[in-house]
XYZ file of C-alpha atoms in Angstrom:
261
model
C -28.229 -16.993 33.198
C -31.439 -19.905 32.985
C -32.080 -20.837 29.360
C -35.333 -18.639 28.009
C -37.948 -21.236 26.639
C -40.497 -20.030 24.801
C -43.200 -17.550 25.221
C -45.344 -15.752 22.603
C -45.493 -12.075 24.784
C -42.039 -12.344 25.002
C -40.609 -13.212 21.947
C -43.257 -10.437 20.522
C -42.251 -7.882 23.067
C -38.029 -8.794 21.838
C -38.754 -8.462 18.615
C -39.900 -4.881 18.967
C -37.089 -3.969 20.478
C -34.744 -5.636 18.489
C -36.682 -3.560 15.646
C -36.077 -0.288 17.592
C -32.190 -1.497 18.289
C -31.632 -2.027 15.150
C -32.610 1.240 13.663
C -30.888 3.098 16.424
C -27.527 1.493 15.321
C -27.709 1.754 11.752
C -28.650 6.142 12.596
C -25.346 5.710 14.595
C -23.273 3.878 12.279
C -24.416 6.139 9.020
C -23.597 9.348 10.831
C -20.058 7.700 11.770
C -19.578 6.785 8.031
C -20.557 10.466 7.365
C -17.574 12.052 9.565
C -15.157 9.126 8.323
C -16.389 10.284 4.662
C -14.958 13.852 5.132
C -12.041 12.824 6.603
C -11.191 10.540 3.857
C -11.915 13.557 1.278
C -9.792 15.887 3.673
C -6.570 13.079 2.980
C -7.586 13.543 -0.651
C -6.886 16.995 -0.783
C -3.573 16.569 0.910
C -2.616 13.637 -1.694
C -2.482 10.754 0.979
C -3.998 8.700 -1.098
C -2.630 5.225 0.983
C -4.009 6.447 3.814
C -7.562 7.429 2.260
C -7.489 3.929 0.706
C -6.995 2.186 4.356
C -9.822 4.362 5.567
C -12.140 3.562 2.525
C -11.698 -0.117 3.335
C -13.299 0.057 7.117
C -15.818 2.408 5.404
C -16.977 -0.700 3.525
C -16.935 -2.986 6.092
C -19.398 -0.896 8.144
C -21.491 -0.604 4.829
C -21.645 -4.176 4.780
C -22.632 -4.630 8.381
C -25.016 -1.485 7.763
C -26.572 -3.509 5.210
C -26.284 -6.518 7.564
C -28.877 -4.506 10.201
C -30.747 -3.509 8.179
C -32.042 -7.221 6.060
C -31.826 -8.228 9.653
C -34.243 -5.440 10.959
C -36.645 -6.597 7.817
C -36.780 -10.387 8.797
C -37.925 -9.190 12.856
C -40.715 -7.218 10.780
C -41.821 -10.125 9.168
C -41.711 -12.519 12.236
C -43.844 -9.595 13.437
C -45.986 -9.882 10.794
C -46.419 -13.200 10.037
C -46.266 -13.763 14.220
C -49.270 -16.224 13.705
C -47.246 -18.930 11.608
C -44.563 -18.445 14.601
C -46.623 -19.153 16.959
C -47.127 -22.641 15.704
C -46.702 -25.834 17.797
C -43.904 -26.704 14.772
C -40.431 -28.449 14.871
C -39.301 -26.745 12.349
C -40.699 -23.165 11.009
C -42.789 -22.940 8.576
C -42.056 -22.134 4.656
C -43.485 -18.303 4.764
C -40.909 -17.586 7.927
C -38.482 -20.219 7.782
C -35.814 -17.444 5.884
C -36.688 -15.156 8.362
C -36.019 -17.487 11.403
C -32.670 -18.798 9.723
C -30.956 -15.414 9.060
C -31.660 -14.507 12.677
C -30.028 -18.052 14.257
C -27.671 -17.523 11.876
C -26.130 -13.474 11.760
C -27.308 -12.298 15.224
C -24.602 -13.563 17.082
C -22.435 -11.291 14.920
C -24.246 -8.092 16.230
C -23.918 -5.923 19.178
C -27.678 -6.327 19.368
C -28.512 -7.895 22.680
C -32.500 -7.993 22.331
C -31.805 -9.992 19.209
C -29.445 -12.332 21.100
C -32.301 -13.132 23.245
C -34.425 -13.972 19.953
C -31.838 -15.785 18.918
C -32.518 -18.158 22.231
C -36.199 -18.233 21.846
C -35.881 -19.500 18.353
C -33.224 -22.101 19.155
C -35.322 -23.266 22.100
C -38.572 -22.976 19.966
C -37.193 -25.468 17.582
C -35.132 -28.154 18.024
C -31.006 -28.109 18.750
C -30.473 -29.995 15.741
C -32.104 -27.620 13.121
C -30.322 -24.814 14.957
C -27.227 -26.591 14.386
C -28.336 -27.310 10.884
C -28.614 -23.578 10.582
C -25.283 -22.714 11.867
C -23.580 -25.002 9.544
C -25.846 -23.453 6.446
C -27.237 -26.711 5.529
C -28.848 -27.432 2.208
C -27.723 -23.234 2.147
C -30.803 -22.543 3.708
C -29.853 -19.097 4.801
C -29.935 -16.376 2.676
C -27.153 -15.643 0.226
C -27.709 -11.562 1.105
C -26.949 -12.365 4.628
C -24.367 -15.316 4.738
C -22.028 -12.933 2.029
C -22.560 -9.932 4.485
C -20.687 -12.119 6.923
C -17.692 -13.169 4.903
C -14.233 -11.219 6.148
C -12.248 -10.517 2.899
C -10.325 -7.449 1.953
C -12.565 -5.563 -0.484
C -11.445 -5.012 -4.342
C -9.070 -2.404 -5.318
C -12.238 -1.845 -8.051
C -14.163 -0.838 -5.543
C -12.021 0.976 -3.311
C -11.319 3.451 -6.197
C -15.158 3.668 -6.618
C -15.561 4.361 -3.180
C -12.806 7.381 -3.194
C -13.962 9.003 -6.155
C -17.879 9.097 -5.603
C -16.548 10.593 -1.632
C -14.577 13.026 -3.336
C -17.710 14.253 -5.962
C -19.576 14.646 -3.230
C -17.177 17.013 -1.077
C -15.993 19.060 -4.181
C -12.563 17.080 -5.220
C -11.846 15.914 -8.786
C -9.838 12.946 -7.930
C -10.017 9.955 -10.194
C -8.372 6.530 -10.380
C -6.687 7.588 -13.607
C -5.467 10.879 -11.710
C -3.995 9.003 -8.752
C -1.900 6.474 -11.519
C -0.201 10.158 -13.419
C 0.462 11.294 -10.259
C 2.591 7.880 -9.214
C 3.895 7.945 -13.217
C 5.316 11.888 -12.462
C 6.802 10.575 -9.793
C 8.263 7.941 -11.206
C 9.106 10.572 -13.976
C 10.601 12.654 -11.770
C 12.970 9.812 -10.103
C 14.419 9.190 -13.737
C 15.168 12.460 -14.839
C 17.180 12.737 -11.184
C 18.844 9.696 -11.592
C 20.112 10.174 -15.514
C 21.168 14.060 -14.678
C 23.076 12.768 -11.963
C 24.832 10.280 -14.351
C 24.955 13.661 -17.128
C 26.599 15.076 -14.523
C 28.978 12.996 -13.454
C 29.717 11.855 -17.204
C 30.283 15.259 -18.511
C 32.696 16.240 -14.862
C 34.796 13.341 -16.139
C 35.011 14.532 -19.915
C 35.653 18.152 -19.059
C 37.939 18.455 -15.925
C 41.104 20.025 -16.625
C 44.562 17.837 -16.974
C 46.306 17.818 -13.581
C 49.611 19.826 -14.565
C 53.025 18.400 -14.156
C 54.850 19.206 -11.078
C 58.291 21.127 -11.481
C 61.525 19.421 -10.837
C 63.195 19.518 -7.795
C 66.094 21.693 -8.021
C 69.819 20.031 -8.135
C 71.760 19.303 -4.920
C 75.683 21.074 -5.034
C 77.115 17.551 -6.015
C 74.868 17.134 -8.856
C 75.634 20.732 -10.023
C 79.756 19.934 -9.454
C 79.082 16.443 -11.755
C 77.128 18.491 -14.243
C 79.703 21.022 -14.502
C 82.987 18.762 -14.610
C 81.293 17.148 -17.779
C 80.296 20.381 -19.745
C 84.033 21.224 -19.155
C 85.401 17.695 -20.340
C 82.974 18.421 -23.370
C 84.195 21.750 -24.259
C 87.874 20.585 -23.912
C 87.712 17.436 -26.070
C 85.379 19.770 -28.593
C 88.643 21.966 -28.600
C 91.542 19.582 -29.214
C 90.143 17.809 -31.635
C 90.564 20.334 -34.316
C 94.343 20.866 -33.392
C 94.923 17.211 -33.567
C 93.103 17.456 -37.008
C 95.407 20.516 -38.295
C 98.718 18.635 -37.309
C 97.838 15.669 -39.587
C 96.566 17.417 -42.604
C 100.222 19.327 -42.113
C 101.968 15.936 -41.816
C 100.357 14.361 -44.984
C 101.281 17.287 -46.922
C 105.056 17.512 -46.021
C 104.882 14.075 -47.832
C 103.186 14.744 -50.793
C 105.785 17.807 -50.972
C 108.809 15.023 -50.556
C 107.162 13.191 -53.664
């Protein structure tokens, strides 16, 4: 594809086409964002907070991109309104249009608007390559902070995500708040603690109240053991019967001896 050279007529036409395309893209993205917000409200109603937070982060990035498209539309309208300054034969843009020129050169490639890409190439050809390189590197902060910050890729802060969730829930009749989300998390943690403590208490009470194991009965004696025990009992019985007779005889002998004296 040949590199486009500066043409006043072509530049004005492409600027107007860019404005129309940017507006159409904004409307399309707004419709998509509305559908996504409805889905997020349903997720909040079902209690799927983490899924809702992920979708909200995507919506925040889309909103930032939407703001970028709106700014680029305004810059294109500015260049159309001040096209006389843009059509001057100078190596650098006039201060009245420099902010718009720098913003389009810097951010046009980050959009899906082909007409804006053509405008960017025309501006690069009109001014020098050195000027375009300085703009792409943002030397001297020539690019507006409003544009540069919207091209940063970063995770949205948690407070911004919570704010989006609250507004979406409120818009669709919900009552979700960041504090309620923390309360739910605490309740779930409390339930886990309660379940754990109840398990420990049940285990402790069972160990205290469980019945003692009954002692098993002794095995019945064998025939040999019975004979031994019977012999022992007979022996003790006879010995117990013989002892009184021996004592009586000894007393009788002592009595006879006393009589002899």
